[in-house]
Short mmCIF file of C-alpha atoms in Angstrom, two decimals:
data_model
loop_
_atom_site.label_atom_id
_atom_site.label_comp_id
_atom_site.label_asym_id
_atom_site.label_seq_id
_atom_site.Cartn_x
_atom_site.Cartn_y
_atom_site.Cartn_z
CA MET A 1 -0.11 -0.13 0.70
CA SER A 2 1.90 3.59 -0.53
CA ARG A 3 1.63 5.87 1.67
CA SER A 4 -1.02 8.62 0.41
CA ALA A 5 -3.05 5.70 0.37
CA SER A 6 -2.53 4.71 3.78
CA SER A 7 -2.72 7.90 4.77
CA ALA A 8 -5.77 8.67 3.60
CA LEU A 9 -7.13 5.42 5.68
CA SER A 10 -5.71 6.45 8.81
CA ARG A 11 -7.77 9.65 8.24
CA ARG A 12 -10.22 7.80 7.34
CA GLN A 13 -10.51 5.90 10.94
CA ARG A 14 -10.22 9.02 12.74
CA GLY A 15 -13.25 10.35 11.47
CA ALA A 16 -15.11 7.12 12.14
CA ALA A 17 -13.66 7.32 15.82
CA ALA A 18 -14.91 10.99 15.66
CA VAL A 19 -18.11 10.56 14.78
CA PHE A 20 -18.57 7.84 17.63
CA ILE A 21 -16.61 9.37 20.15
CA ALA A 22 -18.84 12.80 19.39
CA PRO A 23 -22.43 12.37 20.78
CA PHE A 24 -20.58 10.95 24.47
CA LEU A 25 -18.02 14.40 24.40
CA ILE A 26 -20.59 16.23 23.46
CA LEU A 27 -23.13 14.65 26.13
CA PHE A 28 -19.65 15.26 29.29
CA LEU A 29 -19.57 18.39 28.14
CA ALA A 30 -22.80 19.32 28.92
CA THR A 31 -23.84 17.22 31.98
CA THR A 32 -20.19 17.72 33.15
CA ILE A 33 -17.70 19.82 32.78
CA VAL A 34 -20.15 22.99 32.25
CA PRO A 35 -22.30 22.24 35.59
CA VAL A 36 -18.89 22.13 37.51
CA GLY A 37 -17.14 24.83 36.25
CA TYR A 38 -20.59 26.80 37.06
CA ALA A 39 -20.17 25.66 40.06
CA VAL A 40 -16.95 27.16 40.46
CA TRP A 41 -17.79 29.85 39.26
CA LEU A 42 -20.53 30.89 41.77
CA SER A 43 -19.00 29.76 44.49
CA LEU A 44 -16.90 31.97 44.82
CA TYR A 45 -19.79 34.71 44.55
CA SER A 46 -22.24 35.21 46.61
CA GLU A 47 -25.59 37.24 47.36
CA GLN A 48 -25.98 40.42 49.44
CA THR A 49 -28.00 43.22 50.66
CA SER A 50 -26.91 46.34 50.26
CA GLY A 51 -28.43 49.58 52.70
CA LEU A 52 -30.95 48.62 55.18
CA GLY A 53 -32.21 45.72 52.76
CA PHE A 54 -34.50 47.91 50.41
CA GLY A 55 -31.52 48.51 48.16
CA GLY A 56 -31.91 44.54 46.64
CA ALA A 57 -29.41 42.06 46.78
CA GLU A 58 -26.36 42.16 44.57
CA THR A 59 -23.58 39.24 43.60
CA VAL A 60 -20.29 40.24 45.21
CA PHE A 61 -17.36 38.20 44.69
CA VAL A 62 -15.97 36.09 47.81
CA GLY A 63 -13.00 34.39 46.47
CA LEU A 64 -12.64 31.35 48.84
CA ASP A 65 -15.12 32.86 51.33
CA ASN A 66 -17.72 30.38 50.64
CA PHE A 67 -15.01 27.80 50.93
CA THR A 68 -13.40 29.17 54.69
CA ARG A 69 -17.46 29.05 55.72
CA ALA A 70 -18.39 25.74 54.56
CA LEU A 71 -15.15 23.81 56.17
CA GLY A 72 -15.71 26.49 59.19
CA SER A 73 -18.74 25.02 59.27
CA GLU A 74 -19.51 22.78 62.11
CA SER A 75 -22.50 20.94 61.04
CA PHE A 76 -20.44 20.56 57.80
CA ARG A 77 -17.32 19.05 59.32
CA ASP A 78 -19.24 16.83 61.47
CA GLY A 79 -21.13 15.27 58.20
CA PHE A 80 -18.17 14.09 57.08
CA VAL A 81 -17.79 11.45 60.56
CA THR A 82 -21.46 10.49 60.46
CA VAL A 83 -21.41 9.32 56.79
CA GLY A 84 -17.80 7.36 58.01
CA LEU A 85 -19.46 5.98 60.49
CA TYR A 86 -21.89 4.87 58.39
CA CYS A 87 -19.96 3.45 55.71
CA ALA A 88 -17.88 1.43 59.01
CA VAL A 89 -21.03 -0.07 59.76
CA TYR A 90 -22.98 -0.29 55.94
CA ILE A 91 -19.81 -1.21 54.07
CA PRO A 92 -17.94 -4.37 56.01
CA VAL A 93 -21.39 -6.07 56.56
CA MET A 94 -23.55 -5.16 53.05
CA ILE A 95 -20.41 -6.66 50.82
CA GLY A 96 -19.75 -9.71 53.74
CA ALA A 97 -23.60 -10.63 53.08
CA ALA A 98 -23.49 -9.85 49.41
CA LEU A 99 -20.34 -12.38 49.42
CA LEU A 100 -21.77 -15.11 51.08
CA LEU A 101 -25.02 -15.68 49.52
CA ALA A 102 -23.41 -15.33 45.96
CA LEU A 103 -21.35 -18.18 47.01
CA LEU A 104 -23.82 -20.19 48.80
CA LEU A 105 -26.16 -19.27 45.33
CA ASP A 106 -23.22 -20.97 43.28
CA SER A 107 -22.50 -23.88 45.57
CA ALA A 108 -23.48 -27.24 44.05
CA TYR A 109 -26.09 -27.79 46.61
CA ALA A 110 -27.93 -24.71 46.12
CA ARG A 111 -31.14 -25.97 44.65
CA ALA A 112 -33.72 -22.92 42.74
CA LYS A 113 -31.05 -20.22 41.82
CA ARG A 114 -33.29 -18.27 39.25
CA PHE A 115 -36.52 -17.92 42.25
CA PHE A 116 -33.26 -16.48 44.90
CA GLN A 117 -31.42 -15.04 42.60
CA LEU A 118 -34.73 -12.61 41.07
CA ALA A 119 -35.81 -12.70 45.48
CA LEU A 120 -32.55 -10.92 46.90
CA TYR A 121 -32.21 -8.31 44.13
CA LEU A 122 -35.99 -7.29 44.22
CA PRO A 123 -35.67 -4.84 47.29
CA ASN A 124 -33.07 -2.90 44.70
CA VAL A 125 -36.17 -2.76 42.84
CA ILE A 126 -37.79 -0.03 44.83
CA PRO A 127 -36.29 3.44 44.65
CA GLY A 128 -35.24 4.53 47.53
CA LEU A 129 -37.38 6.89 48.59
CA ILE A 130 -40.18 4.26 48.28
CA ALA A 131 -37.96 2.16 50.63
CA ALA A 132 -37.09 4.77 52.87
CA THR A 133 -40.84 4.91 53.86
CA ILE A 134 -41.76 1.49 53.82
CA TRP A 135 -39.01 1.05 56.90
CA PHE A 136 -39.93 4.86 58.37
CA TYR A 137 -43.15 2.88 58.33
CA LEU A 138 -41.07 0.20 60.27
CA TYR A 139 -39.46 2.16 62.94
CA THR A 140 -42.60 4.37 63.60
CA PRO A 141 -43.82 2.90 67.80
CA GLY A 142 -47.53 1.84 68.40
CA LEU A 143 -47.12 1.35 64.19
CA SER A 144 -44.48 -0.70 64.20
CA PRO A 145 -44.00 -5.14 64.50
CA VAL A 146 -40.75 -5.07 64.82
CA VAL A 147 -40.06 -2.38 67.61
CA ASP A 148 -42.82 -4.47 69.43
CA VAL A 149 -40.45 -7.45 68.99
CA PHE A 150 -37.85 -5.13 70.35
CA GLU A 151 -39.89 -4.81 73.15
CA SER A 152 -41.38 -7.89 74.24
CA LEU A 153 -38.04 -8.88 74.54
CA GLY A 154 -37.02 -6.15 76.75
CA LEU A 155 -34.17 -4.75 74.46
CA GLY A 156 -34.54 -0.31 74.42
CA TRP A 157 -34.50 0.42 71.26
CA ASP A 158 -34.99 4.54 70.64
CA ILE A 159 -34.32 5.57 67.25
CA ASN A 160 -33.62 8.71 68.55
CA SER A 161 -30.22 8.39 70.41
CA TYR A 162 -27.90 8.44 66.89
CA GLY A 163 -26.41 5.18 67.44
CA ALA A 164 -29.91 3.91 66.46
CA ALA A 165 -31.25 5.91 63.70
CA LEU A 166 -27.69 5.41 61.87
CA GLY A 167 -28.03 1.28 62.36
CA ALA A 168 -31.52 1.88 60.56
CA ILE A 169 -30.05 3.85 58.14
CA ALA A 170 -27.54 1.05 57.54
CA ASN A 171 -30.14 -1.53 57.76
CA ILE A 172 -32.62 -0.27 54.71
CA ALA A 173 -29.58 0.86 52.67
CA ILE A 174 -28.05 -3.44 53.61
CA TRP A 175 -31.28 -4.38 52.61
CA GLN A 176 -31.74 -2.71 49.14
CA HIS A 177 -28.05 -3.24 48.12
CA THR A 178 -27.07 -6.40 49.00
CA GLY A 179 -28.76 -8.46 46.15
CA TYR A 180 -27.54 -6.16 43.58
CA ASN A 181 -23.90 -6.87 44.62
CA VAL A 182 -25.58 -10.26 45.25
CA ILE A 183 -25.71 -10.48 41.62
CA ILE A 184 -22.60 -9.43 40.52
CA PHE A 185 -20.50 -11.73 42.67
CA PHE A 186 -22.80 -14.57 41.53
CA ALA A 187 -21.93 -13.78 37.77
CA ALA A 188 -18.19 -13.68 38.82
CA LEU A 189 -18.09 -16.85 40.11
CA GLN A 190 -20.07 -18.35 37.37
CA ALA A 191 -17.06 -16.66 34.85
CA ILE A 192 -14.40 -19.49 36.95
CA PRO A 193 -13.63 -22.57 34.78
CA ARG A 194 -14.85 -25.37 36.26
CA GLU A 195 -11.01 -27.30 35.79
CA VAL A 196 -9.96 -24.73 38.69
CA ILE A 197 -12.89 -25.66 40.54
CA GLU A 198 -12.71 -29.39 40.01
CA ALA A 199 -8.89 -29.60 41.27
CA ALA A 200 -9.54 -27.72 44.47
CA THR A 201 -11.89 -31.25 45.39
CA VAL A 202 -9.17 -33.44 43.70
CA ASP A 203 -6.84 -31.97 45.96
CA GLY A 204 -9.07 -33.17 49.19
CA ALA A 205 -10.65 -28.99 49.83
CA GLY A 206 -14.00 -29.22 50.80
CA ALA A 207 -17.15 -27.11 50.09
CA VAL A 208 -15.81 -24.14 52.53
CA ARG A 209 -12.26 -24.03 51.84
CA THR A 210 -12.88 -23.30 48.20
CA ALA A 211 -15.29 -20.99 48.73
CA LEU A 212 -12.91 -19.20 50.45
CA LYS A 213 -9.64 -20.03 49.44
CA VAL A 214 -10.23 -20.35 45.60
CA LYS A 215 -13.82 -18.99 44.80
CA ALA A 216 -13.16 -15.23 46.83
CA PRO A 217 -9.82 -14.67 45.21
CA LEU A 218 -10.73 -15.00 42.28
CA ILE A 219 -13.60 -13.05 42.01
CA ARG A 220 -11.26 -9.26 43.89
CA GLY A 221 -11.94 -7.39 40.82
CA ALA A 222 -15.43 -8.20 40.96
CA LEU A 223 -14.88 -7.49 44.46
CA VAL A 224 -12.72 -4.29 44.45
CA LEU A 225 -15.28 -2.58 41.89
CA ALA A 226 -18.54 -3.02 44.66
CA VAL A 227 -16.47 -1.51 47.06
CA LEU A 228 -15.52 1.89 45.04
CA PHE A 229 -19.10 1.93 43.74
CA THR A 230 -20.62 1.14 47.13
CA VAL A 231 -17.83 3.58 48.75
CA ILE A 232 -19.19 6.25 46.49
CA GLY A 233 -22.84 5.41 46.31
CA ALA A 234 -22.97 5.83 50.46
CA MET A 235 -20.76 9.27 51.53
CA GLN A 236 -23.53 10.68 48.65
CA LEU A 237 -25.96 9.52 51.95
CA PHE A 238 -28.87 11.90 51.34
CA THR A 239 -32.96 9.55 50.87
CA GLU A 240 -32.66 7.68 53.68
CA PRO A 241 -32.21 10.12 56.49
CA GLN A 242 -34.06 12.65 55.22
CA ILE A 243 -37.18 10.86 55.44
CA ILE A 244 -36.34 9.51 58.29
CA ARG A 245 -35.79 12.27 60.32
CA THR A 246 -39.03 13.11 60.69
CA GLU A 247 -38.86 9.95 63.19
CA SER A 248 -35.66 10.83 64.40
CA ALA A 249 -34.93 13.92 66.55
CA ALA A 250 -30.75 12.67 65.98
CA ILE A 251 -31.26 13.25 62.86
CA GLY A 252 -31.14 16.12 62.00
CA GLY A 253 -31.44 19.28 58.73
CA GLU A 254 -27.33 18.62 57.95
CA TRP A 255 -26.85 15.02 58.98
CA THR A 256 -24.75 14.21 56.45
CA PRO A 257 -23.05 16.46 53.40
CA ALA A 258 -25.56 16.47 51.15
CA MET A 259 -28.33 17.47 53.23
CA PHE A 260 -25.80 20.03 54.52
CA ILE A 261 -25.84 21.38 50.30
CA TYR A 262 -29.28 20.75 50.33
CA THR A 263 -30.08 23.14 53.35
CA ALA A 264 -27.72 25.56 51.87
CA VAL A 265 -29.97 25.82 48.94
CA ALA A 266 -33.66 24.71 49.57
CA GLU A 267 -34.03 26.72 53.22
CA ARG A 268 -30.75 28.63 52.74
CA HIS A 269 -30.56 30.21 49.59
CA ASP A 270 -26.76 30.95 49.55
CA TYR A 271 -26.22 29.02 46.69
CA GLY A 272 -22.43 29.99 46.91
CA GLN A 273 -22.00 28.17 50.12
CA ALA A 274 -23.60 25.04 48.66
CA ALA A 275 -21.59 25.58 45.83
CA ALA A 276 -18.47 25.42 47.52
CA ALA A 277 -19.41 22.84 49.65
CA SER A 278 -20.51 21.08 46.85
CA ILE A 279 -16.69 21.09 45.00
CA ILE A 280 -15.41 20.03 48.54
CA PHE A 281 -17.77 16.82 49.24
CA ALA A 282 -16.47 15.89 44.95
CA VAL A 283 -12.79 16.35 45.94
CA VAL A 284 -13.46 14.33 49.11
CA LEU A 285 -15.10 11.17 47.12
CA GLY A 286 -12.34 11.66 44.02
CA ALA A 287 -9.74 11.64 47.25
CA ALA A 288 -11.81 8.44 48.96
CA SER A 289 -12.01 6.86 45.13
CA PHE A 290 -8.37 6.87 44.92
CA VAL A 291 -7.43 5.42 48.11
CA VAL A 292 -9.86 2.78 47.98
CA THR A 293 -8.95 1.79 44.47
CA ARG A 294 -5.07 1.59 45.59
CA PHE A 295 -5.05 0.07 49.29
CA THR A 296 -7.34 -2.17 47.36
CA SER A 297 -4.90 -3.20 44.19
CA ARG A 298 -1.89 -2.77 46.89
CA ARG A 299 -4.13 -6.27 48.55
CA ALA A 300 -4.64 -8.00 45.13
CA ALA A 301 -0.63 -7.43 43.90
#
C-alpha cells in the first residue's frame, strides 16, 4: 500500500472514531464539565443586600470566603464523621453478606438459584424514596411490629438516639443493595473455569475451603469494583436520613454533607456556600475513591 493510500485510510479511521466518540464528548461536556465549571464560578460569589435591605441584593465577588465558611461549619464537618461511621457499618456488612449469599448460590448444593437471585434482587428495584418510607413506618413506635418485638424482648431501641438512627439507616441500605451485589458476585463466580474448582476438589479441599480460598480470591476484581461504587454511593447519603429525620430527633437537617448542601440551597438560599461545599465534597469523594483503589490494588498485588 502506498504512503498516500495509507494516510487516507488513517484519516478515515480517525474520522470514524471521532463520529462515534463525539456524542459522548458532547454529553460529557454538557452534563459534567459545564455544571462543574458553573459551580466553581458560583462558589466565588455571594449575594449580599445593600443598605437596610431596600436596595435589593447584588452579587459580590468573595473569593474563597464561601469555602472558609463551609469548612468552618461544625455541622458540615460532623457530616463527614457521620458518613464515615455509616460506611464503617454498612459497607463491610453489605459486601460480606452479598459475597456469602453469592457463594451459597454458586454452591453445587444450591437449589432454585434463579428464584433466589430474583428474590434477593427485588429490593434493589424499589426506589430509595419508597424503601425509606416503608422502613419509616417499620421504625415508628405503635405501628411497627419490629419495635414491638424489641419491646417484648425487653430490648431498648430508641430511634431518637444517634446510634439507633445510624443503624436504622444502614439497615435500609443493606436491605436494598445486598441483592444487587449478589448478582454481580454470582456472575463473576460463574466465569471461574470449572477446571479450577475440580482441581481444588481433587486436592482435597472441601466446599467451605474452596469457596473461601479459591473462589473468593478469583473474583477480587468484582469485589474491588463493588467496594469502590459502594463507597461513592454511601458517601452521598441523603434520601434515607431525609425521610427518617421526621421521626428521629437524632437526625438534623444537616446530618450528612449532602443534606448540608441541600439545606444551604433550599432553606438558606446560600448558593455560593452550597457550591463551595459541593466542590469540597467532590474532592473528598475523589480522594476516597483514589484511596480505595490504591489500597485494593496493593492488596491484590
